[in-house]
PDB file of C-alpha atoms in Angstrom:
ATOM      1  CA  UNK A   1     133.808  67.261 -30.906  1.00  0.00           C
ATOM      2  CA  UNK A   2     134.069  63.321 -30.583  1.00  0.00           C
ATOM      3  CA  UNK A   3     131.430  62.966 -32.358  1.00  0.00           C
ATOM      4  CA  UNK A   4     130.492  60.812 -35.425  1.00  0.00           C
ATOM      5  CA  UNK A   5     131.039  63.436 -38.465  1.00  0.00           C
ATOM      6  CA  UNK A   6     129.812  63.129 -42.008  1.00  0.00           C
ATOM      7  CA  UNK A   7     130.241  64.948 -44.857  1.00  0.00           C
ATOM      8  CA  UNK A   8     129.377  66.956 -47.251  1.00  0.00           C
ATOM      9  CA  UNK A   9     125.688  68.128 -44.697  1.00  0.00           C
ATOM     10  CA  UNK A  10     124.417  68.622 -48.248  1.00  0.00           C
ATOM     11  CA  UNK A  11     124.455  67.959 -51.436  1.00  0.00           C
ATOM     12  CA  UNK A  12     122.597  68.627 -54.675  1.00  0.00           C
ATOM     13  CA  UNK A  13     123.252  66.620 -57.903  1.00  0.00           C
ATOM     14  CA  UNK A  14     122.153  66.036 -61.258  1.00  0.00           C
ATOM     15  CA  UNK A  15     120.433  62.696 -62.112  1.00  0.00           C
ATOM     16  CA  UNK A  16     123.027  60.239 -63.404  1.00  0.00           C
ATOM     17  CA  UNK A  17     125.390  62.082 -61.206  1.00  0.00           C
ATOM     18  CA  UNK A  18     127.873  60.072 -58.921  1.00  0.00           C
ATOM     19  CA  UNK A  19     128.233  61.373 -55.321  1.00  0.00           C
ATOM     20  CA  UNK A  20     130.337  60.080 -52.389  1.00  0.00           C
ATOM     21  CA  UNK A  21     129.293  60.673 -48.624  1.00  0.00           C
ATOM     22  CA  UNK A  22     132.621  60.294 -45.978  1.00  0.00           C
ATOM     23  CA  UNK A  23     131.803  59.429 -42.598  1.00  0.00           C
ATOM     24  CA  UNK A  24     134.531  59.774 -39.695  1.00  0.00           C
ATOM     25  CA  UNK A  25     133.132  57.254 -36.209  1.00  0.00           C
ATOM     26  CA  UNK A  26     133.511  57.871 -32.725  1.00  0.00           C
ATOM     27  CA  UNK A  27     137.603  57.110 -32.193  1.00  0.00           C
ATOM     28  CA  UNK A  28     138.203  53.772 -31.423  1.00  0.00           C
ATOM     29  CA  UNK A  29     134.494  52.596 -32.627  1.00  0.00           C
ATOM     30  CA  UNK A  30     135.450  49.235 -34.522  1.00  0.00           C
ATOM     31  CA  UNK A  31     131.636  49.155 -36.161  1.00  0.00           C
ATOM     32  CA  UNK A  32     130.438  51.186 -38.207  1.00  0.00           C
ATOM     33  CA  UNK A  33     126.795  51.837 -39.944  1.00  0.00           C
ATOM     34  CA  UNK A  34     125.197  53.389 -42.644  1.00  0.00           C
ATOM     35  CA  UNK A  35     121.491  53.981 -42.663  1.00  0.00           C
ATOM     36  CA  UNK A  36     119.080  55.615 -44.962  1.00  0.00           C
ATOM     37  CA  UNK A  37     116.088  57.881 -43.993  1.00  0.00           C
ATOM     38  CA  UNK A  38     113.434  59.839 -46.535  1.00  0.00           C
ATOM     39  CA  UNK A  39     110.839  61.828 -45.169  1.00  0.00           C
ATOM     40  CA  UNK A  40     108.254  60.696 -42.917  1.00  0.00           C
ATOM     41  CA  UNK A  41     109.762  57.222 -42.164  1.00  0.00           C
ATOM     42  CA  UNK A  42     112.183  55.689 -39.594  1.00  0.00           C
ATOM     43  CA  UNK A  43     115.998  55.281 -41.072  1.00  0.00           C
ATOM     44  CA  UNK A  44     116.487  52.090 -42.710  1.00  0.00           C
ATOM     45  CA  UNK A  45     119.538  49.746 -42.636  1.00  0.00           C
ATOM     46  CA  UNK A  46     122.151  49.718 -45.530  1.00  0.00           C
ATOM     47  CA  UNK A  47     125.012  48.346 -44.429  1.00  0.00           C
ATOM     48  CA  UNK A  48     127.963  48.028 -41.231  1.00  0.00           C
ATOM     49  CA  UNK A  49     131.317  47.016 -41.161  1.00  0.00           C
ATOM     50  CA  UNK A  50     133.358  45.954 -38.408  1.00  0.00           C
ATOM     51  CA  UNK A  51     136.974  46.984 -38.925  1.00  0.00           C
ATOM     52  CA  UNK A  52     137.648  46.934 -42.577  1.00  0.00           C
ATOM     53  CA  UNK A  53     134.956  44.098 -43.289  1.00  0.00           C
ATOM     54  CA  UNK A  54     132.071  44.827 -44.409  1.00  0.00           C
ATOM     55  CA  UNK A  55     130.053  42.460 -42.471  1.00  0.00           C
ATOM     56  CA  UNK A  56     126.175  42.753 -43.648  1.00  0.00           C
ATOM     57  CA  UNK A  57     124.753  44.738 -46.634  1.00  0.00           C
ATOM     58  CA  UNK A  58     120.412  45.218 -47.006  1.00  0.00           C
ATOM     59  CA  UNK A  59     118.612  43.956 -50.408  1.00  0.00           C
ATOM     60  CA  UNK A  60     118.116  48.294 -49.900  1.00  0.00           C
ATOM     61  CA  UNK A  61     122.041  48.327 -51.648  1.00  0.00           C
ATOM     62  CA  UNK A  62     121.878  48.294 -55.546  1.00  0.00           C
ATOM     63  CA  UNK A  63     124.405  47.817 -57.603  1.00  0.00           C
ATOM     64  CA  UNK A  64     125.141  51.518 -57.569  1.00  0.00           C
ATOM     65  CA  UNK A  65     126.098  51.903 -54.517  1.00  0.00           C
ATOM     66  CA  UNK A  66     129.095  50.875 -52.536  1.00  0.00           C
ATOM     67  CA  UNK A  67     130.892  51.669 -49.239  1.00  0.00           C
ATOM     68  CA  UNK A  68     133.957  50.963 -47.780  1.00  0.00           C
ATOM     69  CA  UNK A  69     136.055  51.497 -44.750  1.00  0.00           C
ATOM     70  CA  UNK A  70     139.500  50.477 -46.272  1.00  0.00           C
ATOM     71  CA  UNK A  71     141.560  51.353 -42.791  1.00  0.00           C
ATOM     72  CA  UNK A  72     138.822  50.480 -40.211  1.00  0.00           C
ATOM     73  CA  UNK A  73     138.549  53.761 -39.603  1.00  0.00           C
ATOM     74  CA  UNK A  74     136.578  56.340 -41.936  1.00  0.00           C
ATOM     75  CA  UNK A  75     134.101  54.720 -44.260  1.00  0.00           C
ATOM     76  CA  UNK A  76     132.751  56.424 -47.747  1.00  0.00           C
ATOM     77  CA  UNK A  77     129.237  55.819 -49.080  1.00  0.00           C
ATOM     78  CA  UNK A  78     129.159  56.307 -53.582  1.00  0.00           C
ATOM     79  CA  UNK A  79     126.121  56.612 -56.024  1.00  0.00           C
ATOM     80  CA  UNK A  80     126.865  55.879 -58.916  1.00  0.00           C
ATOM     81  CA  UNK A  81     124.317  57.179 -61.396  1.00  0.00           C
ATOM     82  CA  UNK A  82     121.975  58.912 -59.197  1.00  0.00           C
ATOM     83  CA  UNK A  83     118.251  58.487 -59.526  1.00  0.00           C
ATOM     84  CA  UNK A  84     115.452  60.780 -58.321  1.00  0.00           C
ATOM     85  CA  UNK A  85     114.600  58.026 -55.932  1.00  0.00           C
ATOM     86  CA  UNK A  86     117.931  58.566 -53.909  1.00  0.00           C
ATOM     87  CA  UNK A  87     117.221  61.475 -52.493  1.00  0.00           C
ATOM     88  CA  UNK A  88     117.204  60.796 -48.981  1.00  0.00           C
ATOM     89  CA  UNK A  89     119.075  62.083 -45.550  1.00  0.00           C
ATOM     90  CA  UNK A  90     121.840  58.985 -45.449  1.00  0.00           C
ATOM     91  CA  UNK A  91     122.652  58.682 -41.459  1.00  0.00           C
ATOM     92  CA  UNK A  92     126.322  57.265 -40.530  1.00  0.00           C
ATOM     93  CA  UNK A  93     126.694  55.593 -37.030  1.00  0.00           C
ATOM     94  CA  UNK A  94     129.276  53.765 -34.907  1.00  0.00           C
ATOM     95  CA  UNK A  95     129.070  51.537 -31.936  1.00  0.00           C
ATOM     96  CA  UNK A  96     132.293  50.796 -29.396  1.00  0.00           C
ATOM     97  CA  UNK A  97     134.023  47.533 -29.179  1.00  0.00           C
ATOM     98  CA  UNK A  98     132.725  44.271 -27.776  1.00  0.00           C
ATOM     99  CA  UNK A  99     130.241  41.540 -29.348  1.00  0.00           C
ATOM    100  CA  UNK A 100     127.457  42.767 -27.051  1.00  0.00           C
ATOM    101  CA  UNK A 101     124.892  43.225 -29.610  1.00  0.00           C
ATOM    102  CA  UNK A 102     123.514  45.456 -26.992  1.00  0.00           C
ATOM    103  CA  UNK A 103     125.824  48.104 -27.280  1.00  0.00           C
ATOM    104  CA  UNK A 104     124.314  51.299 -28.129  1.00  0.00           C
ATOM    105  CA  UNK A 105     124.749  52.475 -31.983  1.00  0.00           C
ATOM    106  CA  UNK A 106     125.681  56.339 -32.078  1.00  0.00           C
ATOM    107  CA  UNK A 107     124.566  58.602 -35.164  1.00  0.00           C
ATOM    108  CA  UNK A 108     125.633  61.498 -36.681  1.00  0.00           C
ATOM    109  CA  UNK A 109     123.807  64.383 -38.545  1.00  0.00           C
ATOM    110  CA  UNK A 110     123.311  62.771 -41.809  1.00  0.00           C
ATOM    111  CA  UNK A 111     124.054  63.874 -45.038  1.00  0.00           C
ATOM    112  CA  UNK A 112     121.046  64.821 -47.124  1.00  0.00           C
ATOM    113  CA  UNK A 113     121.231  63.998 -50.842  1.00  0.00           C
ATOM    114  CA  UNK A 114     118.767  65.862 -53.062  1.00  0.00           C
ATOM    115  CA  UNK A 115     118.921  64.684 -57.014  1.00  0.00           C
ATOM    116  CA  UNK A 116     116.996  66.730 -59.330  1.00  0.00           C
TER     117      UNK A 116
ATOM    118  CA  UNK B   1     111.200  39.268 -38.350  1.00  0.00           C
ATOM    119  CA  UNK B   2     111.626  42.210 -36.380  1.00  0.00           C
ATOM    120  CA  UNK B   3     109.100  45.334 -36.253  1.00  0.00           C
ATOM    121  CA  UNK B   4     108.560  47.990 -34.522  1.00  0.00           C
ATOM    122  CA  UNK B   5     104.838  50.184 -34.291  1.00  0.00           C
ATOM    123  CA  UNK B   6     105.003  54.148 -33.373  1.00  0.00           C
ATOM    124  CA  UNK B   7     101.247  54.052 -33.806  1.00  0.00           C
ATOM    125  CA  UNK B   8     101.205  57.728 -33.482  1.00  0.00           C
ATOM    126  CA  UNK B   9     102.292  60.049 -36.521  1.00  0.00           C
ATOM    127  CA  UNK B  10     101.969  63.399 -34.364  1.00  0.00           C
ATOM    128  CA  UNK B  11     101.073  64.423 -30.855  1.00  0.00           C
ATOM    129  CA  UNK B  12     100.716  68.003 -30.191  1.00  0.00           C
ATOM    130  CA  UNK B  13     100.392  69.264 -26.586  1.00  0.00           C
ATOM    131  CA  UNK B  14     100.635  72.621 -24.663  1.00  0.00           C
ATOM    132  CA  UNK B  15     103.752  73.285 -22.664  1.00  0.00           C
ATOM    133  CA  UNK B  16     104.218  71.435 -19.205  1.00  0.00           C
ATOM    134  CA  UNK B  17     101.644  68.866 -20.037  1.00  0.00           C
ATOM    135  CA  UNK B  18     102.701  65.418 -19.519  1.00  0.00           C
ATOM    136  CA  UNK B  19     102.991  63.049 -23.077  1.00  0.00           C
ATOM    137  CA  UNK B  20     103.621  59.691 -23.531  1.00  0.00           C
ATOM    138  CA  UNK B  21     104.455  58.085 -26.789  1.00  0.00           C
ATOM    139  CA  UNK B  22     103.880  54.577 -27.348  1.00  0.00           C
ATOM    140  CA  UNK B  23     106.129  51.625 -28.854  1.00  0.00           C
ATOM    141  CA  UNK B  24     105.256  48.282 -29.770  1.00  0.00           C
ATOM    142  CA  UNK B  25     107.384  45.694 -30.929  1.00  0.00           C
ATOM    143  CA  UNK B  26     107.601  42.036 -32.576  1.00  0.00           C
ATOM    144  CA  UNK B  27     110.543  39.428 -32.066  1.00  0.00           C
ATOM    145  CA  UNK B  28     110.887  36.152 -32.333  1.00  0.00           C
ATOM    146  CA  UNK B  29     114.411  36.509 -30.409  1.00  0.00           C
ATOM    147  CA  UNK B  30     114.441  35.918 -26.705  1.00  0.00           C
ATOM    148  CA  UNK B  31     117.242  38.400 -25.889  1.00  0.00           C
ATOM    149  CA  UNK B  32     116.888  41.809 -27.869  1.00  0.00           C
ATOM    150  CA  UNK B  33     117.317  45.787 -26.652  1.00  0.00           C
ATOM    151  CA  UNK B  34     115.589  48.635 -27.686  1.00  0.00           C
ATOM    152  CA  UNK B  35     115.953  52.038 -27.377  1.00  0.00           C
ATOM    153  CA  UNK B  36     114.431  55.636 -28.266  1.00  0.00           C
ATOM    154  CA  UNK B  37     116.395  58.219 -29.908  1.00  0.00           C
ATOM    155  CA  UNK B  38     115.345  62.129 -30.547  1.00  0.00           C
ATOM    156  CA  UNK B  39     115.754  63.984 -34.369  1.00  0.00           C
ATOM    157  CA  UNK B  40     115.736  67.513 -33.943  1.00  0.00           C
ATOM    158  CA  UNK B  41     115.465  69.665 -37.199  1.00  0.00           C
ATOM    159  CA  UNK B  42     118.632  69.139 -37.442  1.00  0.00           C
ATOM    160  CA  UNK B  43     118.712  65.603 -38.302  1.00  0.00           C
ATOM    161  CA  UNK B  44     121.346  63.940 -36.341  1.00  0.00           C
ATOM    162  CA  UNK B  45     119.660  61.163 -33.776  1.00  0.00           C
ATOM    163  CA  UNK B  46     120.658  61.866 -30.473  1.00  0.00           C
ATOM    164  CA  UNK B  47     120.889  58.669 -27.973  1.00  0.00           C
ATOM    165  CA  UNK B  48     118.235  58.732 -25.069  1.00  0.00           C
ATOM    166  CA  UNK B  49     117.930  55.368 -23.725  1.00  0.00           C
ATOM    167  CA  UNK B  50     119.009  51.470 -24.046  1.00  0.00           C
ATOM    168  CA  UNK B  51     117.065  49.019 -22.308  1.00  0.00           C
ATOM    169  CA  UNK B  52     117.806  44.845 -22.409  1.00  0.00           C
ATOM    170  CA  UNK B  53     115.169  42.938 -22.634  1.00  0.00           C
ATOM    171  CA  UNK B  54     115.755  40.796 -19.480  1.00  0.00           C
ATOM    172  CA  UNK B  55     115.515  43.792 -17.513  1.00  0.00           C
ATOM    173  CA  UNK B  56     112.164  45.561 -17.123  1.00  0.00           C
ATOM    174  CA  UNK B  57     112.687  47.833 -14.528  1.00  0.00           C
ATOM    175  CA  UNK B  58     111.614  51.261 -15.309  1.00  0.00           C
ATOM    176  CA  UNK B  59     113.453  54.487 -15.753  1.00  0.00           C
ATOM    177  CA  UNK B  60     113.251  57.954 -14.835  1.00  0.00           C
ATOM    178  CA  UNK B  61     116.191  60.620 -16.331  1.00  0.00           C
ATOM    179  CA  UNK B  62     114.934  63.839 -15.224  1.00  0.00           C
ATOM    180  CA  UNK B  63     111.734  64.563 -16.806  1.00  0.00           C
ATOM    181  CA  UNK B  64     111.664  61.607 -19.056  1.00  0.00           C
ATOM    182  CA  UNK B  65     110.475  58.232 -18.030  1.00  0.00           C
ATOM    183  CA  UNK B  66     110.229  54.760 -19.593  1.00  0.00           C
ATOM    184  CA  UNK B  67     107.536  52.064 -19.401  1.00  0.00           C
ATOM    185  CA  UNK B  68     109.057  48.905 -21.018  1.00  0.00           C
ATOM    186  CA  UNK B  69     106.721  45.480 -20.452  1.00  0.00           C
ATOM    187  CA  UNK B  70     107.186  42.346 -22.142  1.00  0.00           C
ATOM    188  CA  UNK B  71     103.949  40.855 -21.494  1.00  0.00           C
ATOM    189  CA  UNK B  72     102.592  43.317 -24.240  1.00  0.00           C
ATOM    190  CA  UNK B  73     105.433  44.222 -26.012  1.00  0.00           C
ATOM    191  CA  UNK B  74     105.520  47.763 -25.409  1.00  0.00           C
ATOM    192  CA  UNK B  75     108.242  50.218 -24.043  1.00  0.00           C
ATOM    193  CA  UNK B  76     106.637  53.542 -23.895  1.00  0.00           C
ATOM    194  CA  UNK B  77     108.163  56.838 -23.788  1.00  0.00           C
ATOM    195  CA  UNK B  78     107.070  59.559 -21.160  1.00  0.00           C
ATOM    196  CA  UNK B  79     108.134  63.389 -20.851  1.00  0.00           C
ATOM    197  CA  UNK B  80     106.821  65.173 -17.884  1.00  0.00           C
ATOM    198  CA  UNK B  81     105.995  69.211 -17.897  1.00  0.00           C
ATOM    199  CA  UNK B  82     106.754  69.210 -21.758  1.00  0.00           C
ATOM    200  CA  UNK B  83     109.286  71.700 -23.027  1.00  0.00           C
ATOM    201  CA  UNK B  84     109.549  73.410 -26.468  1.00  0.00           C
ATOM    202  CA  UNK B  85     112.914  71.944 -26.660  1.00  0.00           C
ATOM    203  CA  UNK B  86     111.222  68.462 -26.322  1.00  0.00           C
ATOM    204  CA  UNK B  87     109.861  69.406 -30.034  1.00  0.00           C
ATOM    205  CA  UNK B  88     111.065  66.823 -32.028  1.00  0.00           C
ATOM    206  CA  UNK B  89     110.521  63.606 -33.975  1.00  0.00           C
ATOM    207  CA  UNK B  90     111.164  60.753 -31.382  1.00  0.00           C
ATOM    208  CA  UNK B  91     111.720  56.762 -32.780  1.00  0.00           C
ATOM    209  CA  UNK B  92     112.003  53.591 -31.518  1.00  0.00           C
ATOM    210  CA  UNK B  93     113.757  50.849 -32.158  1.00  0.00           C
ATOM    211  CA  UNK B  94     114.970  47.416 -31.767  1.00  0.00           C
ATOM    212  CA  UNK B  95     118.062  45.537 -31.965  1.00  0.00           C
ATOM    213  CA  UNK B  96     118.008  41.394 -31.956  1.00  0.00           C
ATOM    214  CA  UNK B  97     120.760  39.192 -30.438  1.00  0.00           C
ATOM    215  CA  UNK B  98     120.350  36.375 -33.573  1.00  0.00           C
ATOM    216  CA  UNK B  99     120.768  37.413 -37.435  1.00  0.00           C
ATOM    217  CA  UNK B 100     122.353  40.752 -38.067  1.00  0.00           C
ATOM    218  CA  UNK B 101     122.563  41.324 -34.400  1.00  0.00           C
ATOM    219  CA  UNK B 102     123.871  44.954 -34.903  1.00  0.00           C
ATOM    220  CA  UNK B 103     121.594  46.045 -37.349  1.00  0.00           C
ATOM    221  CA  UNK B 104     118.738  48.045 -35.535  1.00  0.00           C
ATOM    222  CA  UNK B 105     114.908  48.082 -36.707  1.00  0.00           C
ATOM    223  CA  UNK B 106     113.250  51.790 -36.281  1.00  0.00           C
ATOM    224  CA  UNK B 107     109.363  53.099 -35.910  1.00  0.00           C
ATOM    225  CA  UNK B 108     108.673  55.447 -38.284  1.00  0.00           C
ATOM    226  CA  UNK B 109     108.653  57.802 -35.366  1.00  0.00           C
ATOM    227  CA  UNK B 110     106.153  60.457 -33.470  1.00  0.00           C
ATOM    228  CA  UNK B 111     106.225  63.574 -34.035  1.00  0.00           C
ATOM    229  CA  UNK B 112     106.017  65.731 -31.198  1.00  0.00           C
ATOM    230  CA  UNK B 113     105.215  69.641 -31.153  1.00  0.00           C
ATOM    231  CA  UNK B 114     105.233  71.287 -27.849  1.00  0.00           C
ATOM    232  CA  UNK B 115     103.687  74.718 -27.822  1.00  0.00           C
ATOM    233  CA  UNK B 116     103.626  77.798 -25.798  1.00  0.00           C
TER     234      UNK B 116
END
């Protein structure tokens, strides 16, 4: 499968918990994205990198959490102290090569993070 | 700032009836893309279509169609002789060419049942 591929698919933690999400792109996709979705809504933005540098990060990114992508090739997403409020399916995607903002922005299967 | 309207929540129709789900957008950038992606149950977003905003031809895959016209910002979604497999929660979304040019703006999605 060439897919993009995140893990864990699940994960259940304790409030003040940390966690840490891994996300492998589509070979040879130099951007990368993470997005966050809760239930009923569309996924919102978090952050994307292109190569190692992370380019763009969303007012959505507290403190707690940070992601990187240290060989431009698999990126990892932590939460640091967990809240209730971060439970949420957090959606990894990658896009090929090229500054065509066009280009089309491929997701994987999410990794849902329930904190109780 | 960029939006995008799924004004319907849920549509619920009877196998091999014809459905059309409706997008509306807002950009203040004269190039942009948008696209529609599918979330099965299973969460990951699965890719249907990319269309550029200076082309506004229509498209026909099979039994889906799409509807995109600038004049009223819309670029509607249409699935001909509806499958249970076409059960689903579909979103739009929209990608600008000025800003964070890769970061993409979703609905907040229709869900679609498709019954026996």
């Amino acid at each position: 499968d060439t897919g993009v591929s995140q893990d864990p698919r699940h994960k259940i933690t304790k409030r003040g918990q940390n966690v840490t999400f891994r996300c492998d792109p589509i070979s040879e996709h130099n951007r990368l994205y993470w997005y966050r979705q809760t239930l009923g809504q569309g996924p919102e933005f978090l952050t994307y990198f292109q190569n190692e540098a992370q380019l763009e990060k969303s007012r959505l990114l507290s403190d707690r959490f940070s992601a990187e992508r240290p060989k431009g090739s698999f990126s990892t997403l932590e939460i640091q102290r967990t809240e209730q409020g971060d439970s949420a399916m957090y959606l990894c995607a990658s896009s090929s090569k090229g500054g065509n903002s066009g280009n089309t922005i491929y997701f994987g299967e999410g990794s849902w993070l329930t904190v109780v | 700032a960029q939006k995008v309207t799924q004004a319907q929540t849920e549509i619920s129709v009877v196998e091999k009836e014809d459905v059309t789900l409706d997008c509306v957008y807002e950009t203040r950038d004269t190039t942009y893309y948008l696209f529609w992606y599918k979330q099965p149950p299973s969460g990951e977003l699965v890719f249907l279509i990319r269309r550029n905003s200076f082309d506004e031809q229509n498209e026909i895959s099979g039994r889906y169609s799409w509807n995109f016209q600038k004049s009223t910002s819309s670029f509607n979604f249409t699935i001909t002789a509806s499958q249970v497999v076409d059960s689903a929660v579909y979103f739009c979304a929209l990608r600008g060419n000025t800003g964070t040019a890769s970061k993409l703006t979703f609905g907040t999605g229709t869900r679609l049942q498709v019954t026996l």
